[in-house]
GROMACS .gro file of C-alpha atoms in nm:
model
  206
    1UNK     CA    1   2.908   0.295  -2.118
    2UNK     CA    2   3.259   0.245  -2.078
    3UNK     CA    3   3.310   0.565  -1.895
    4UNK     CA    4   3.044   0.482  -1.679
    5UNK     CA    5   3.172   0.107  -1.593
    6UNK     CA    6   3.500   0.230  -1.511
    7UNK     CA    7   3.344   0.498  -1.262
    8UNK     CA    8   3.247   0.231  -1.034
    9UNK     CA    9   3.528   0.007  -1.021
   10UNK     CA   10   3.701   0.406  -0.928
   11UNK     CA   11   3.415   0.341  -0.650
   12UNK     CA   12   3.420  -0.006  -0.555
   13UNK     CA   13   3.817   0.028  -0.538
   14UNK     CA   14   3.781   0.328  -0.306
   15UNK     CA   15   3.529   0.099  -0.102
   16UNK     CA   16   3.806  -0.143  -0.091
   17UNK     CA   17   4.027   0.051  -0.001
   18UNK     CA   18   3.847   0.224   0.342
   19UNK     CA   19   3.910   0.109   0.634
   20UNK     CA   20   3.635  -0.102   0.794
   21UNK     CA   21   3.674   0.209   1.114
   22UNK     CA   22   3.495   0.468   0.895
   23UNK     CA   23   3.282   0.173   0.723
   24UNK     CA   24   3.192   0.033   1.046
   25UNK     CA   25   3.136   0.437   1.144
   26UNK     CA   26   2.892   0.514   0.806
   27UNK     CA   27   2.725   0.147   0.912
   28UNK     CA   28   2.622   0.310   1.253
   29UNK     CA   29   2.535   0.684   1.193
   30UNK     CA   30   2.297   0.496   0.937
   31UNK     CA   31   2.159   0.233   1.136
   32UNK     CA   32   2.074   0.527   1.433
   33UNK     CA   33   1.904   0.768   1.172
   34UNK     CA   34   1.505   0.804   1.330
   35UNK     CA   35   1.296   0.451   1.256
   36UNK     CA   36   1.615   0.222   1.126
   37UNK     CA   37   1.433  -0.035   1.263
   38UNK     CA   38   1.064   0.099   1.198
   39UNK     CA   39   0.853  -0.187   1.059
   40UNK     CA   40   0.910  -0.181   0.653
   41UNK     CA   41   1.235  -0.041   0.698
   42UNK     CA   42   1.414  -0.325   0.493
   43UNK     CA   43   1.740  -0.436   0.293
   44UNK     CA   44   1.878  -0.269   0.053
   45UNK     CA   45   1.687   0.062   0.127
   46UNK     CA   46   1.621   0.053   0.510
   47UNK     CA   47   1.435   0.324   0.573
   48UNK     CA   48   1.312   0.587   0.220
   49UNK     CA   49   1.252   0.842   0.300
   50UNK     CA   50   1.468   1.076   0.084
   51UNK     CA   51   1.243   1.436   0.131
   52UNK     CA   52   1.362   1.390   0.512
   53UNK     CA   53   0.995   1.370   0.683
   54UNK     CA   54   1.074   1.186   0.959
   55UNK     CA   55   1.444   1.289   0.969
   56UNK     CA   56   1.381   1.458   1.303
   57UNK     CA   57   1.184   1.215   1.455
   58UNK     CA   58   0.821   1.306   1.515
   59UNK     CA   59   0.668   1.004   1.625
   60UNK     CA   60   0.374   1.145   1.580
   61UNK     CA   61   0.401   1.230   1.213
   62UNK     CA   62   0.548   0.910   1.136
   63UNK     CA   63   0.269   0.745   1.297
   64UNK     CA   64   0.043   0.949   1.074
   65UNK     CA   65   0.220   0.894   0.751
   66UNK     CA   66   0.267   0.476   0.802
   67UNK     CA   67  -0.137   0.557   0.884
   68UNK     CA   68  -0.191   0.625   0.581
   69UNK     CA   69   0.020   0.439   0.386
   70UNK     CA   70  -0.107   0.101   0.541
   71UNK     CA   71  -0.452   0.261   0.404
   72UNK     CA   72  -0.358   0.345   0.065
   73UNK     CA   73  -0.229  -0.008   0.034
   74UNK     CA   74  -0.551  -0.183   0.183
   75UNK     CA   75  -0.720   0.011  -0.173
   76UNK     CA   76  -0.444  -0.075  -0.445
   77UNK     CA   77  -0.528  -0.415  -0.305
   78UNK     CA   78  -0.874  -0.407  -0.382
   79UNK     CA   79  -0.796  -0.228  -0.678
   80UNK     CA   80  -0.572  -0.405  -0.900
   81UNK     CA   81  -0.761  -0.755  -0.717
   82UNK     CA   82  -1.120  -0.587  -0.909
   83UNK     CA   83  -0.955  -0.488  -1.213
   84UNK     CA   84  -0.768  -0.831  -1.305
   85UNK     CA   85  -1.091  -0.979  -1.215
   86UNK     CA   86  -1.294  -0.853  -1.476
   87UNK     CA   87  -1.030  -0.792  -1.728
   88UNK     CA   88  -1.085  -1.175  -1.638
   89UNK     CA   89  -1.455  -1.184  -1.728
   90UNK     CA   90  -1.561  -1.178  -1.484
   91UNK     CA   91  -1.913  -0.982  -1.346
   92UNK     CA   92  -2.172  -0.930  -1.165
   93UNK     CA   93  -2.520  -1.041  -1.324
   94UNK     CA   94  -2.673  -0.812  -1.524
   95UNK     CA   95  -2.339  -0.606  -1.578
   96UNK     CA   96  -2.251  -0.869  -1.844
   97UNK     CA   97  -2.213  -0.530  -2.075
   98UNK     CA   98  -2.002  -0.347  -1.934
   99UNK     CA   99  -1.642  -0.317  -1.988
  100UNK     CA  100  -1.354  -0.326  -1.805
  101UNK     CA  101  -1.095  -0.085  -1.701
  102UNK     CA  102  -1.151   0.317  -1.707
  103UNK     CA  103  -1.410   0.213  -1.956
  104UNK     CA  104  -1.638   0.100  -1.682
  105UNK     CA  105  -1.773   0.409  -1.563
  106UNK     CA  106  -1.879   0.607  -1.840
  107UNK     CA  107  -2.028   0.259  -1.931
  108UNK     CA  108  -2.260   0.291  -1.575
  109UNK     CA  109  -2.310   0.716  -1.656
  110UNK     CA  110  -2.521   0.621  -1.964
  111UNK     CA  111  -2.789   0.438  -1.774
  112UNK     CA  112  -3.020   0.486  -1.463
  113UNK     CA  113  -2.873   0.156  -1.284
  114UNK     CA  114  -2.537   0.241  -1.401
  115UNK     CA  115  -2.613   0.517  -1.200
  116UNK     CA  116  -2.677   0.360  -0.858
  117UNK     CA  117  -2.468   0.110  -0.904
  118UNK     CA  118  -2.206   0.511  -0.855
  119UNK     CA  119  -2.424   0.618  -0.680
  120UNK     CA  120  -2.341   0.288  -0.370
  121UNK     CA  121  -2.045   0.244  -0.417
  122UNK     CA  122  -1.930   0.559  -0.321
  123UNK     CA  123  -2.185   0.547  -0.057
  124UNK     CA  124  -1.954   0.264   0.016
  125UNK     CA  125  -1.637   0.418   0.038
  126UNK     CA  126  -1.825   0.705   0.312
  127UNK     CA  127  -1.873   0.423   0.572
  128UNK     CA  128  -1.573   0.215   0.485
  129UNK     CA  129  -1.398   0.562   0.536
  130UNK     CA  130  -1.582   0.667   0.913
  131UNK     CA  131  -1.596   0.277   1.022
  132UNK     CA  132  -1.188   0.205   0.922
  133UNK     CA  133  -1.047   0.417   1.267
  134UNK     CA  134  -0.902   0.352   1.565
  135UNK     CA  135  -1.269   0.414   1.742
  136UNK     CA  136  -1.080   0.516   2.017
  137UNK     CA  137  -1.446   0.593   2.184
  138UNK     CA  138  -1.531   0.308   2.273
  139UNK     CA  139  -1.445   0.123   2.545
  140UNK     CA  140  -1.156  -0.161   2.452
  141UNK     CA  141  -0.812  -0.209   2.486
  142UNK     CA  142  -0.597   0.052   2.273
  143UNK     CA  143  -0.539  -0.066   1.893
  144UNK     CA  144  -0.185  -0.313   1.928
  145UNK     CA  145  -0.048  -0.074   1.643
  146UNK     CA  146  -0.058   0.188   1.420
  147UNK     CA  147  -0.330   0.040   1.197
  148UNK     CA  148  -0.505  -0.172   1.368
  149UNK     CA  149  -0.905  -0.043   1.313
  150UNK     CA  150  -1.005  -0.427   1.489
  151UNK     CA  151  -1.180  -0.200   1.764
  152UNK     CA  152  -1.279  -0.592   1.998
  153UNK     CA  153  -1.505  -0.633   1.741
  154UNK     CA  154  -1.308  -0.841   1.460
  155UNK     CA  155  -0.972  -1.060   1.534
  156UNK     CA  156  -0.966  -1.344   1.321
  157UNK     CA  157  -0.766  -1.566   1.603
  158UNK     CA  158  -0.449  -1.238   1.557
  159UNK     CA  159  -0.478  -1.266   1.928
  160UNK     CA  160  -0.373  -1.648   1.925
  161UNK     CA  161  -0.076  -1.565   1.757
  162UNK     CA  162   0.323  -1.465   1.917
  163UNK     CA  163   0.483  -1.176   1.779
  164UNK     CA  164   0.674  -1.244   1.556
  165UNK     CA  165   0.462  -1.416   1.371
  166UNK     CA  166   0.322  -1.118   1.478
  167UNK     CA  167   0.539  -0.952   1.308
  168UNK     CA  168   0.551  -1.109   0.979
  169UNK     CA  169   0.239  -1.105   0.849
  170UNK     CA  170   0.226  -0.745   0.921
  171UNK     CA  171   0.493  -0.705   0.703
  172UNK     CA  172   0.382  -0.935   0.486
  173UNK     CA  173   0.051  -0.620   0.422
  174UNK     CA  174   0.301  -0.362   0.402
  175UNK     CA  175   0.512  -0.501   0.209
  176UNK     CA  176   0.265  -0.614  -0.082
  177UNK     CA  177  -0.013  -0.285  -0.040
  178UNK     CA  178   0.353  -0.069  -0.174
  179UNK     CA  179   0.356  -0.342  -0.394
  180UNK     CA  180   0.026  -0.331  -0.581
  181UNK     CA  181   0.002   0.084  -0.536
  182UNK     CA  182   0.230   0.013  -0.845
  183UNK     CA  183   0.088  -0.190  -0.929
  184UNK     CA  184  -0.297  -0.097  -1.025
  185UNK     CA  185  -0.045   0.265  -1.138
  186UNK     CA  186   0.113   0.114  -1.383
  187UNK     CA  187  -0.164  -0.135  -1.457
  188UNK     CA  188  -0.385   0.228  -1.586
  189UNK     CA  189  -0.119   0.355  -1.735
  190UNK     CA  190  -0.023   0.126  -2.015
  191UNK     CA  191  -0.381   0.099  -2.034
  192UNK     CA  192  -0.447   0.500  -2.124
  193UNK     CA  193  -0.118   0.472  -2.345
  194UNK     CA  194  -0.271   0.096  -2.447
  195UNK     CA  195   0.012  -0.090  -2.393
  196UNK     CA  196  -0.050  -0.429  -2.304
  197UNK     CA  197   0.042  -0.564  -1.961
  198UNK     CA  198  -0.140  -0.851  -1.868
  199UNK     CA  199  -0.063  -1.267  -2.037
  200UNK     CA  200  -0.214  -1.295  -2.420
  201UNK     CA  201  -0.180  -0.851  -2.452
  202UNK     CA  202  -0.477  -0.832  -2.379
  203UNK     CA  203  -0.621  -0.502  -2.373
  204UNK     CA  204  -0.861  -0.364  -2.050
  205UNK     CA  205  -1.103  -0.132  -2.145
  206UNK     CA  206  -1.049  -0.163  -2.543
   0.00000   0.00000   0.00000
């Protein structure tokens, strides 16, 4: 521990005595990276691309990865909401005896009605995957940004926002989606480990 503290202190001292011109050059090089000013590139990490997937500045690849990130984030936000809702004891009528957490799936498989519910879920996922995309074949204005699936049918007042408000809301959605992806993974992992991270020590599925 003392060795680590000493190394950190030395590193800090070295930075303190580094010429300002070199620090400025490093900051400029960091800012000059492709997509360093893109939505979601925020302090302290900036553009987090440890594998260098978009290091070459390929816009098409960046847009594809951003679309996948948004979609997974939106699904994860729904997953966290559903997980916590059922953990709170809330059920649809007729499903009061279905356990929460991962044990819900084998419980549904035990009855024909339960299997019908799973089939309906699968059908919903297929339909959602089909319709949640930019319908470029429609006679409409093009998507305003990657992940804009309104397709001229949905708005909810979006077009009334100024550019700053739109950017703020898109940033919020992106960051909440990132948090939700980590959140649902953490919830499911702890359930499988048998360790509760919910208030009161409640453990879904147990």
